[in-house]
Structure formats: structure tokens, C-alpha cells
GROMACS .gro file of C-alpha atoms in nm:
model
  370
    1MET     CA    1 -19.553   4.103   8.617
    2ARG     CA    2 -19.488   4.119   8.235
    3ASP     CA    3 -19.650   4.463   8.221
    4ARG     CA    4 -19.420   4.598   8.480
    5LYS     CA    5 -19.115   4.456   8.326
    6ASN     CA    6 -19.185   4.628   7.998
    7ILE     CA    7 -19.241   4.953   8.172
    8TYR     CA    8 -18.912   4.927   8.362
    9TRP     CA    9 -18.720   4.842   8.051
   10THR     CA   10 -18.866   5.130   7.880
   11LEU     CA   11 -18.766   5.351   8.164
   12ALA     CA   12 -18.435   5.218   8.169
   13ILE     CA   13 -18.374   5.271   7.793
   14LEU     CA   14 -18.512   5.632   7.834
   15ALA     CA   15 -18.264   5.688   8.133
   16PHE     CA   16 -17.984   5.543   7.926
   17PHE     CA   17 -18.066   5.792   7.644
   18LEU     CA   18 -18.077   6.087   7.870
   19PHE     CA   19 -17.746   5.974   8.024
   20TRP     CA   20 -17.597   5.940   7.683
   21VAL     CA   21 -17.717   6.295   7.576
   22TRP     CA   22 -17.570   6.441   7.895
   23GLY     CA   23 -17.243   6.248   7.831
   24GLU     CA   24 -17.228   6.370   7.474
   25THR     CA   25 -17.287   6.736   7.591
   26GLN     CA   26 -17.013   6.721   7.850
   27VAL     CA   27 -16.761   6.590   7.586
   28SER     CA   28 -16.880   6.884   7.346
   29LEU     CA   29 -16.853   7.141   7.645
   30GLN     CA   30 -16.481   7.005   7.720
   31LYS     CA   31 -16.394   7.038   7.351
   32LYS     CA   32 -16.527   7.397   7.355
   33GLU     CA   33 -16.328   7.468   7.669
   34ASP     CA   34 -16.022   7.381   7.491
   35GLN     CA   35 -16.083   7.603   7.174
   36ALA     CA   36 -16.040   7.978   7.096
   37THR     CA   37 -16.408   8.053   7.172
   38ALA     CA   38 -16.571   8.313   7.396
   39TYR     CA   39 -16.716   8.003   7.595
   40SER     CA   40 -16.372   7.876   7.700
   41SER     CA   41 -16.209   8.004   8.023
   42GLN     CA   42 -15.890   7.805   7.959
   43GLY     CA   43 -15.565   7.941   7.827
   44ARG     CA   44 -15.652   7.954   7.461
   45GLY     CA   45 -16.000   8.048   7.520
   46LEU     CA   46 -16.149   8.411   7.472
   47ASN     CA   47 -16.375   8.426   7.773
   48PHE     CA   48 -16.187   8.723   7.931
   49PHE     CA   49 -16.167   8.923   7.624
   50TYR     CA   50 -16.532   8.873   7.561
   51LYS     CA   51 -16.611   8.962   7.913
   52LEU     CA   52 -16.398   9.273   7.898
   53SER     CA   53 -16.572   9.405   7.593
   54GLU     CA   54 -16.904   9.350   7.763
   55SER     CA   55 -16.804   9.537   8.066
   56LEU     CA   56 -16.669   9.837   7.851
   57SER     CA   57 -16.961   9.855   7.607
   58PRO     CA   58 -17.215   9.566   7.577
   59GLY     CA   59 -17.245   9.447   7.211
   60ARG     CA   60 -16.903   9.560   7.088
   61VAL     CA   61 -16.832   9.182   7.036
   62GLN     CA   62 -17.086   8.960   6.875
   63LEU     CA   63 -17.055   8.577   6.857
   64SER     CA   64 -17.130   8.382   6.538
   65GLY     CA   65 -17.198   8.010   6.540
   66ARG     CA   66 -17.315   7.975   6.178
   67LEU     CA   67 -17.202   8.036   5.827
   68PHE     CA   68 -17.283   8.367   5.642
   69ASN     CA   69 -17.510   8.390   5.341
   70ASN     CA   70 -17.385   8.714   5.204
   71LEU     CA   71 -17.198   9.027   5.269
   72GLU     CA   72 -17.499   9.219   5.384
   73GLU     CA   73 -17.483   8.999   5.703
   74LEU     CA   74 -17.148   9.163   5.777
   75LYS     CA   75 -17.208   9.517   5.673
   76SER     CA   76 -17.275   9.633   6.038
   77TYR     CA   77 -16.924   9.510   6.149
   78LYS     CA   78 -16.593   9.665   6.115
   79SER     CA   79 -16.383   9.364   6.193
   80MET     CA   80 -16.406   8.991   6.214
   81ALA     CA   81 -16.176   8.740   6.396
   82LEU     CA   82 -16.128   8.378   6.288
   83LEU     CA   83 -15.897   8.235   6.542
   84SER     CA   84 -15.749   7.892   6.544
   85PRO     CA   85 -15.990   7.755   6.296
   86LYS     CA   86 -16.062   7.387   6.329
   87SER     CA   87 -16.225   7.342   5.986
   88GLU     CA   88 -16.130   7.458   5.635
   89PHE     CA   89 -16.294   7.762   5.484
   90ARG     CA   90 -16.567   7.685   5.233
   91LYS     CA   91 -16.549   7.842   4.885
   92ASP     CA   92 -16.862   8.053   4.933
   93GLN     CA   93 -16.734   8.183   5.278
   94LYS     CA   94 -16.396   8.273   5.142
   95GLU     CA   95 -16.570   8.483   4.872
   96ILE     CA   96 -16.771   8.669   5.153
   97TYR     CA   97 -16.465   8.715   5.365
   98LYS     CA   98 -16.283   8.858   5.057
   99GLN     CA   99 -16.558   9.104   4.992
  100PHE     CA  100 -16.571   9.195   5.357
  101VAL     CA  101 -16.204   9.291   5.352
  102GLU     CA  102 -16.226   9.473   5.008
  103SER     CA  103 -16.513   9.681   5.141
  104GLY     CA  104 -16.302   9.811   5.431
  105GLY     CA  105 -16.327   9.545   5.704
  106LEU     CA  106 -16.047   9.410   5.909
  107LEU     CA  107 -16.001   9.033   5.914
  108LEU     CA  108 -15.805   8.905   6.210
  109LEU     CA  109 -15.672   8.540   6.157
  110SER     CA  110 -15.455   8.313   6.381
  111PHE     CA  111 -15.332   7.963   6.392
  112GLU     CA  112 -15.147   7.739   6.651
  113ASP     CA  113 -15.035   7.436   6.435
  114GLU     CA  114 -14.987   7.334   6.070
  115LYS     CA  115 -15.328   7.203   6.031
  116GLU     CA  116 -15.494   7.517   6.126
  117PHE     CA  117 -15.283   7.705   5.897
  118LYS     CA  118 -15.372   7.487   5.607
  119ASN     CA  119 -15.744   7.554   5.698
  120MET     CA  120 -15.678   7.907   5.595
  121GLU     CA  121 -15.393   7.881   5.345
  122SER     CA  122 -15.613   7.871   5.031
  123PHE     CA  123 -15.789   8.184   5.145
  124LEU     CA  124 -15.461   8.357   5.193
  125SER     CA  125 -15.337   8.264   4.860
  126GLU     CA  126 -15.656   8.398   4.702
  127MET     CA  127 -15.608   8.739   4.886
  128GLY     CA  128 -15.250   8.735   4.742
  129ILE     CA  129 -15.077   8.669   5.074
  130SER     CA  130 -14.776   8.421   5.059
  131LEU     CA  131 -14.663   8.296   5.392
  132GLN     CA  132 -14.439   8.001   5.462
  133LEU     CA  133 -14.428   7.824   5.816
  134LYS     CA  134 -14.085   7.758   5.977
  135LYS     CA  135 -14.079   7.565   6.285
  136ARG     CA  136 -13.875   7.725   6.573
  137GLU     CA  137 -13.591   7.516   6.684
  138ASP     CA  138 -13.558   7.726   7.004
  139PHE     CA  139 -13.921   7.679   7.120
  140ARG     CA  140 -13.959   7.572   7.484
  141ASN     CA  141 -14.288   7.497   7.648
  142GLN     CA  142 -14.436   7.770   7.870
  143THR     CA  143 -14.175   8.013   7.743
  144LEU     CA  144 -14.310   8.346   7.584
  145SER     CA  145 -14.138   8.540   7.314
  146LEU     CA  146 -14.135   8.917   7.407
  147LEU     CA  147 -14.122   9.123   7.093
  148SER     CA  148 -14.174   9.478   6.972
  149PRO     CA  149 -14.278   9.592   6.619
  150GLN     CA  150 -14.057   9.801   6.385
  151LYS     CA  151 -14.329  10.037   6.296
  152GLU     CA  152 -14.646  10.192   6.432
  153SER     CA  153 -14.983  10.033   6.340
  154ASP     CA  154 -15.347  10.075   6.455
  155LEU     CA  155 -15.313   9.802   6.709
  156PHE     CA  156 -14.932   9.787   6.799
  157SER     CA  157 -14.663  10.033   6.896
  158PRO     CA  158 -14.269  10.007   6.871
  159GLU     CA  159 -14.261  10.147   7.226
  160GLU     CA  160 -14.444   9.850   7.368
  161THR     CA  161 -14.357   9.481   7.405
  162TYR     CA  162 -14.594   9.205   7.324
  163ALA     CA  163 -14.590   8.836   7.428
  164PHE     CA  164 -14.628   8.552   7.180
  165TYR     CA  165 -14.638   8.175   7.236
  166SER     CA  166 -14.589   8.000   6.905
  167GLN     CA  167 -14.401   7.702   6.779
  168PHE     CA  168 -14.385   7.849   6.433
  169GLU     CA  169 -14.269   8.162   6.267
  170MET     CA  170 -14.424   8.285   5.931
  171GLU     CA  171 -14.157   8.357   5.665
  172ASN     CA  172 -14.233   8.690   5.486
  173PRO     CA  173 -14.054   8.993   5.333
  174PHE     CA  174 -14.064   9.171   5.676
  175CYS     CA  175 -13.966   8.886   5.901
  176LYS     CA  176 -13.601   8.942   6.014
  177ASP     CA  177 -13.408   8.784   6.303
  178HIS     CA  178 -13.704   8.606   6.472
  179GLY     CA  179 -13.858   8.942   6.541
  180PHE     CA  180 -14.226   9.070   6.577
  181GLU     CA  181 -14.298   9.054   6.200
  182CYS     CA  182 -14.226   8.676   6.213
  183TYR     CA  183 -14.536   8.642   6.433
  184VAL     CA  184 -14.768   8.917   6.289
  185TYR     CA  185 -14.816   8.975   5.932
  186GLN     CA  186 -15.035   9.275   5.804
  187GLN     CA  187 -15.145   9.329   5.444
  188ASP     CA  188 -15.369   9.639   5.365
  189PHE     CA  189 -15.631   9.652   5.080
  190GLU     CA  190 -15.806   9.928   4.922
  191GLU     CA  191 -16.107  10.111   5.102
  192GLY     CA  192 -15.910  10.069   5.420
  193GLY     CA  193 -15.947   9.694   5.454
  194ALA     CA  194 -15.674   9.471   5.607
  195VAL     CA  195 -15.591   9.107   5.689
  196TRP     CA  196 -15.384   9.046   6.000
  197VAL     CA  197 -15.229   8.683   6.051
  198MET     CA  198 -15.083   8.591   6.400
  199ALA     CA  199 -14.886   8.276   6.470
  200GLY     CA  200 -14.947   8.100   6.789
  201LEU     CA  201 -15.194   8.151   7.060
  202PRO     CA  202 -15.411   8.442   6.976
  203LEU     CA  203 -15.295   8.759   7.145
  204LEU     CA  204 -15.670   8.801   7.276
  205SER     CA  205 -15.669   8.461   7.440
  206ASN     CA  206 -15.691   8.423   7.817
  207ALA     CA  207 -15.323   8.319   7.850
  208LEU     CA  208 -15.181   8.607   7.659
  209ILE     CA  209 -15.416   8.901   7.691
  210VAL     CA  210 -15.286   8.977   8.049
  211LYS     CA  211 -14.918   8.957   7.941
  212ASN     CA  212 -14.716   9.276   7.878
  213GLU     CA  213 -14.889   9.520   7.642
  214ASN     CA  214 -15.102   9.263   7.481
  215ARG     CA  215 -15.425   9.416   7.665
  216LEU     CA  216 -15.344   9.746   7.504
  217ALA     CA  217 -15.368   9.585   7.164
  218ALA     CA  218 -15.696   9.435   7.278
  219PHE     CA  219 -15.821   9.788   7.391
  220ARG     CA  220 -15.717   9.944   7.065
  221LEU     CA  221 -15.904   9.666   6.860
  222LEU     CA  222 -16.220   9.734   7.057
  223GLU     CA  223 -16.188  10.103   7.008
  224ASN     CA  224 -16.100  10.124   6.647
  225TYR     CA  225 -16.260   9.818   6.497
  226SER     CA  226 -16.573   9.748   6.700
  227PRO     CA  227 -16.837   9.623   6.645
  228LEU     CA  228 -16.638   9.292   6.595
  229ILE     CA  229 -16.777   8.961   6.514
  230LEU     CA  230 -16.603   8.658   6.665
  231ASP     CA  231 -16.635   8.349   6.446
  232GLU     CA  232 -16.712   8.032   6.641
  233TYR     CA  233 -16.846   7.810   6.364
  234HIS     CA  234 -16.496   7.697   6.274
  235HIS     CA  235 -16.463   7.548   6.615
  236PHE     CA  236 -16.763   7.336   6.550
  237TYR     CA  237 -16.975   7.545   6.788
  238SER     CA  238 -17.297   7.564   6.624
  239ASP     CA  239 -17.583   7.790   6.734
  240TYR     CA  240 -17.768   7.515   6.917
  241ASP     CA  241 -17.670   7.217   7.114
  242PHE     CA  242 -17.916   6.977   7.266
  243PHE     CA  243 -17.980   7.171   7.577
  244LYS     CA  244 -18.021   7.502   7.387
  245LEU     CA  245 -18.286   7.333   7.167
  246MET     CA  246 -18.461   7.206   7.469
  247GLN     CA  247 -18.510   7.587   7.570
  248GLN     CA  248 -18.700   7.649   7.235
  249PRO     CA  249 -19.077   7.571   7.276
  250ARG     CA  250 -19.113   7.466   6.927
  251PHE     CA  251 -18.863   7.181   6.991
  252LEU     CA  252 -18.939   7.116   7.370
  253PHE     CA  253 -19.316   7.060   7.342
  254PRO     CA  254 -19.297   6.800   7.050
  255PHE     CA  255 -19.012   6.627   7.235
  256LEU     CA  256 -19.185   6.594   7.562
  257GLY     CA  257 -19.529   6.493   7.382
  258PHE     CA  258 -19.343   6.226   7.216
  259PHE     CA  259 -19.197   6.054   7.532
  260LEU     CA  260 -19.525   6.125   7.716
  261SER     CA  261 -19.721   5.927   7.447
  262ILE     CA  262 -19.484   5.643   7.479
  263PHE     CA  263 -19.509   5.629   7.856
  264LEU     CA  264 -19.893   5.659   7.852
  265PHE     CA  265 -19.903   5.380   7.594
  266LEU     CA  266 -19.690   5.152   7.812
  267PHE     CA  267 -19.862   5.232   8.128
  268PHE     CA  268 -20.206   5.145   7.994
  269SER     CA  269 -20.105   4.858   7.795
  270HIS     CA  270 -19.841   4.572   7.774
  271ALA     CA  271 -19.635   4.432   7.494
  272LEU     CA  272 -19.794   4.193   7.246
  273GLN     CA  273 -19.804   3.829   7.358
  274ASP     CA  274 -19.776   3.544   7.148
  275GLU     CA  275 -20.119   3.407   7.015
  276GLU     CA  276 -20.043   3.082   7.188
  277GLU     CA  277 -20.025   3.249   7.527
  278VAL     CA  278 -20.327   3.433   7.478
  279PHE     CA  279 -20.547   3.116   7.408
  280GLU     CA  280 -20.386   2.914   7.691
  281ALA     CA  281 -20.484   3.205   7.928
  282GLN     CA  282 -20.837   3.187   7.798
  283ALA     CA  283 -20.854   2.808   7.842
  284GLU     CA  284 -20.745   2.834   8.197
  285SER     CA  285 -20.980   3.125   8.301
  286GLY     CA  286 -21.301   3.017   8.112
  287PRO     CA  287 -21.499   3.180   7.847
  288ASP     CA  288 -21.687   3.418   8.072
  289ALA     CA  289 -21.377   3.561   8.264
  290PRO     CA  290 -21.269   3.925   8.191
  291LEU     CA  291 -21.005   3.888   7.927
  292THR     CA  292 -20.714   4.063   7.786
  293PHE     CA  293 -20.661   4.019   7.415
  294HIS     CA  294 -20.477   4.146   7.112
  295GLY     CA  295 -20.210   4.245   7.340
  296PHE     CA  296 -20.404   4.533   7.522
  297ASN     CA  297 -20.564   4.551   7.858
  298GLU     CA  298 -20.912   4.635   7.903
  299ASN     CA  299 -20.836   4.986   8.029
  300LEU     CA  300 -20.687   5.084   7.689
  301LEU     CA  301 -20.962   4.897   7.492
  302TYR     CA  302 -21.247   5.067   7.677
  303ALA     CA  303 -21.070   5.405   7.613
  304THR     CA  304 -21.022   5.328   7.242
  305LEU     CA  305 -21.389   5.208   7.186
  306ALA     CA  306 -21.568   5.462   7.397
  307PRO     CA  307 -21.857   5.533   7.354
  308SER     CA  308 -22.021   5.190   7.390
  309SER     CA  309 -22.210   5.254   7.067
  310SER     CA  310 -21.881   5.156   6.879
  311TYR     CA  311 -21.879   4.806   7.016
  312PRO     CA  312 -22.115   4.648   6.737
  313SER     CA  313 -21.914   4.834   6.478
  314ALA     CA  314 -21.585   4.706   6.601
  315LEU     CA  315 -21.713   4.343   6.588
  316ASN     CA  316 -21.853   4.391   6.242
  317GLN     CA  317 -21.507   4.520   6.125
  318HIS     CA  318 -21.351   4.204   6.247
  319LEU     CA  319 -21.616   3.995   6.057
  320VAL     CA  320 -21.541   4.190   5.736
  321PHE     CA  321 -21.167   4.109   5.787
  322LEU     CA  322 -21.238   3.738   5.847
  323GLN     CA  323 -21.439   3.720   5.529
  324LYS     CA  324 -21.155   3.872   5.320
  325LYS     CA  325 -20.900   3.664   5.493
  326PHE     CA  326 -21.083   3.334   5.473
  327PRO     CA  327 -21.329   3.345   5.172
  328ARG     CA  328 -21.394   2.980   5.175
  329ARG     CA  329 -21.557   2.987   5.513
  330HIS     CA  330 -21.781   3.283   5.421
  331ALA     CA  331 -22.101   3.101   5.530
  332GLU     CA  332 -21.949   2.998   5.870
  333ILE     CA  333 -21.830   3.337   5.944
  334LEU     CA  334 -22.174   3.512   5.885
  335GLY     CA  335 -22.309   3.283   6.134
  336LEU     CA  336 -22.067   3.374   6.400
  337LEU     CA  337 -22.224   3.690   6.523
  338LYS     CA  338 -22.586   3.662   6.619
  339PRO     CA  339 -22.807   3.977   6.667
  340ASP     CA  340 -22.776   4.073   7.022
  341ASN     CA  341 -22.912   4.382   7.192
  342ASN     CA  342 -22.648   4.346   7.466
  343LEU     CA  343 -22.349   4.403   7.250
  344LYS     CA  344 -22.322   4.758   7.400
  345ASN     CA  345 -22.280   4.586   7.739
  346VAL     CA  346 -21.889   4.542   7.808
  347PRO     CA  347 -21.899   4.182   7.912
  348HIS     CA  348 -22.116   4.073   7.619
  349PHE     CA  349 -21.890   4.263   7.394
  350LEU     CA  350 -21.568   4.099   7.536
  351LYS     CA  351 -21.724   3.756   7.512
  352GLU     CA  352 -21.839   3.792   7.149
  353GLY     CA  353 -21.517   3.952   7.066
  354MET     CA  354 -21.327   3.657   7.206
  355ARG     CA  355 -21.550   3.408   7.004
  356LEU     CA  356 -21.419   3.572   6.689
  357LEU     CA  357 -21.059   3.565   6.808
  358VAL     CA  358 -21.094   3.204   6.884
  359PHE     CA  359 -21.243   3.118   6.550
  360HIS     CA  360 -20.964   3.343   6.387
  361GLN     CA  361 -20.694   3.131   6.558
  362ASN     CA  362 -20.854   2.818   6.453
  363CYS     CA  363 -20.863   2.926   6.101
  364LEU     CA  364 -20.491   3.024   6.099
  365THR     CA  365 -20.402   2.680   6.280
  366GLU     CA  366 -20.566   2.491   5.999
  367LYS     CA  367 -20.421   2.701   5.732
  368GLY     CA  368 -20.091   2.636   5.874
  369LYS     CA  369 -20.157   2.258   5.875
  370ARG     CA  370 -20.235   2.260   5.499
   0.00000   0.00000   0.00000
């Protein structure tokens, strides 16, 4: 019964572990659903924009869930979007973004709240961009601001109206009368590079891309600045979660092998018993009965000591251990194991092994009394 209970407990713990992994994955997926990533199909997500780009020309938009090591990794892209970042830009990454813009790339930034703005504020300062946030007193939930720019640009036209949803305006030299330039700021650099900063929900988000002429701006972005790389690292959306790792053979096989080894060990053996229980069981069953000792059942013991030629060696190793452990009883220990041609026979092997164990137990008991 004890053997079965141990297996049941192990299976229960394994089931709990798998349930915990599943639960954590669901929480992670829910967080991703609520962020500006291509994974999310909710309002602030970019799933519609990503699918639109794939339907027009596969590969125009690439997703990145990692940090960049150098500018070489971005040379094949014309534009990069870091929308509503949830973590601050690292120093080495800011330098790479700066080099990207100065070499002619378009960097598209957006924020929804003060925390997200602070995550990019130091980078904007290094780029010579000074913006101050001003909270809108007239902001109303689910109410869009419909605005047109003062001048033509690569993405926007004065003849079109664009929808914005933001609690904040950006105070800058071009922001007047709560107009378009209070929500979109553009700064150009040499070699054709530019930084665009947008307040509120990204215009490419699922909630806004279908509003008014926002989709036209999205089409122009894909037409003039693709391939575009969409940053998802700053949403804690790494390249691999648990289930993606499980799809990789170099991770899957060792992981399954580990749990299979544990299962087989518990299937063929049981937990270590107290020494007192082992010897009580021996006294009740008699000296010639098939025994379970050292906490392993006979099946596992046979598999470990096969072939039978290893039986005498195993008993001799135990004798050597006893001699080192109890040097004062050296002579007595040498007389424990008598030459026996039948040691390769399993019953004789178990009987002699049990004699050594009983002697070992007695030595420990006497040592404890002293």
C-alpha cells in the first residue's frame, strides 16, 4: 500500500505542477491580450494591422521579442515601432535606436499613460526631443478626438481626418488649440531618419485602425516604410514561453526524459523505510523469506545487479564498507561471509545480504548505546 501511495503522491504533485504551468501560461496570455502586441485581438492590440500586412505582402512586418545586439540586426528594416512600452529602454538599446534613426530609419513611438511615457523619456531627451505631458480636462471615456494635421507628411494628409483616443496631449512648439500636432510629434534627422511620437492608443491598434482615415496612414506606413519591425520585447513578450519551448526537441526530450526517469524509479521501487520497520518485517517473515531491503524492492535490485556475476562483488563491497565503518570489529566482519559457490543464486544472495544488514544494524545500535 505504501508503494502505491508514494506513486499517487508523485502523480498528484506532477499534475499540480502541470496545472500551475498551464495557469501561469493563461495569465501570461491574458496579459499579452491586453497589450499593444500583434498577438492581441483586443482594442489596444495590433493583431488586425499585422494580419492586414500579411494579407498584402507576407513579411512586411516582422515581430521581435528580444533585445538587439547591434545596428547590423536592424539594417534590413526601414522602420521600427515601439508602441506603449511596459519597460524602460536600456542604455545599450537606446544607442542602437539612435543609430538606427541617424542612419535613415523611422522610429515610431507611442504611449498611453505617464508611466509608458517615462519609459521612453530619457531616450527622447538624448535625441533632442523635449515634450511635456498635459492631461486633458475634457477627456471622456469612449470618446474619440477627430483631427487633421496642418501640413502634409509621409503618413498624414491635411485633407483627411484621423481618430485619436488619449488622456494626454504633448506640449510642443507645434501644438495649438488641442489640434493634431498635440497628439502626433515628428522630428526629422539627417539621412532621412525620423522619430514619430503619438499620444494615446496607437493609431495602428485594433480599436483605431478602422476609424476614419487611420487605415490610410497604416497603408502608407506599409508602402513607404516596410519592412517594419514591431517591438514586443518591451511588453515582456519574450521569444519563448513554456509551450513554445516544449516544441523545441532540444528542450522537450530532456524534459520528458527527466519525468520518465522519476516515474520509472517510483514504479519499480518505493520510498525508503525506517530501519526499524525493515528489521521488524524481517523478524515476522523469517530469515529465508524473499526480502525487500535498503528501501528497494527485488525487481529494482535484480535490474541493478544483473548479471548474477555481480552478486559476490556487491556483498564484498558491503564488507569493505563495514570494515571502514567499524574497524574494532574487523575480525568479526571477516568471518561474516563464508565462501559459497551459490552466491550467484538469487535466494542465497539475498539471504547473505540480509545477514550483513542485520549485523550492520546491530553495530549501529550498539554504537548508539555507547
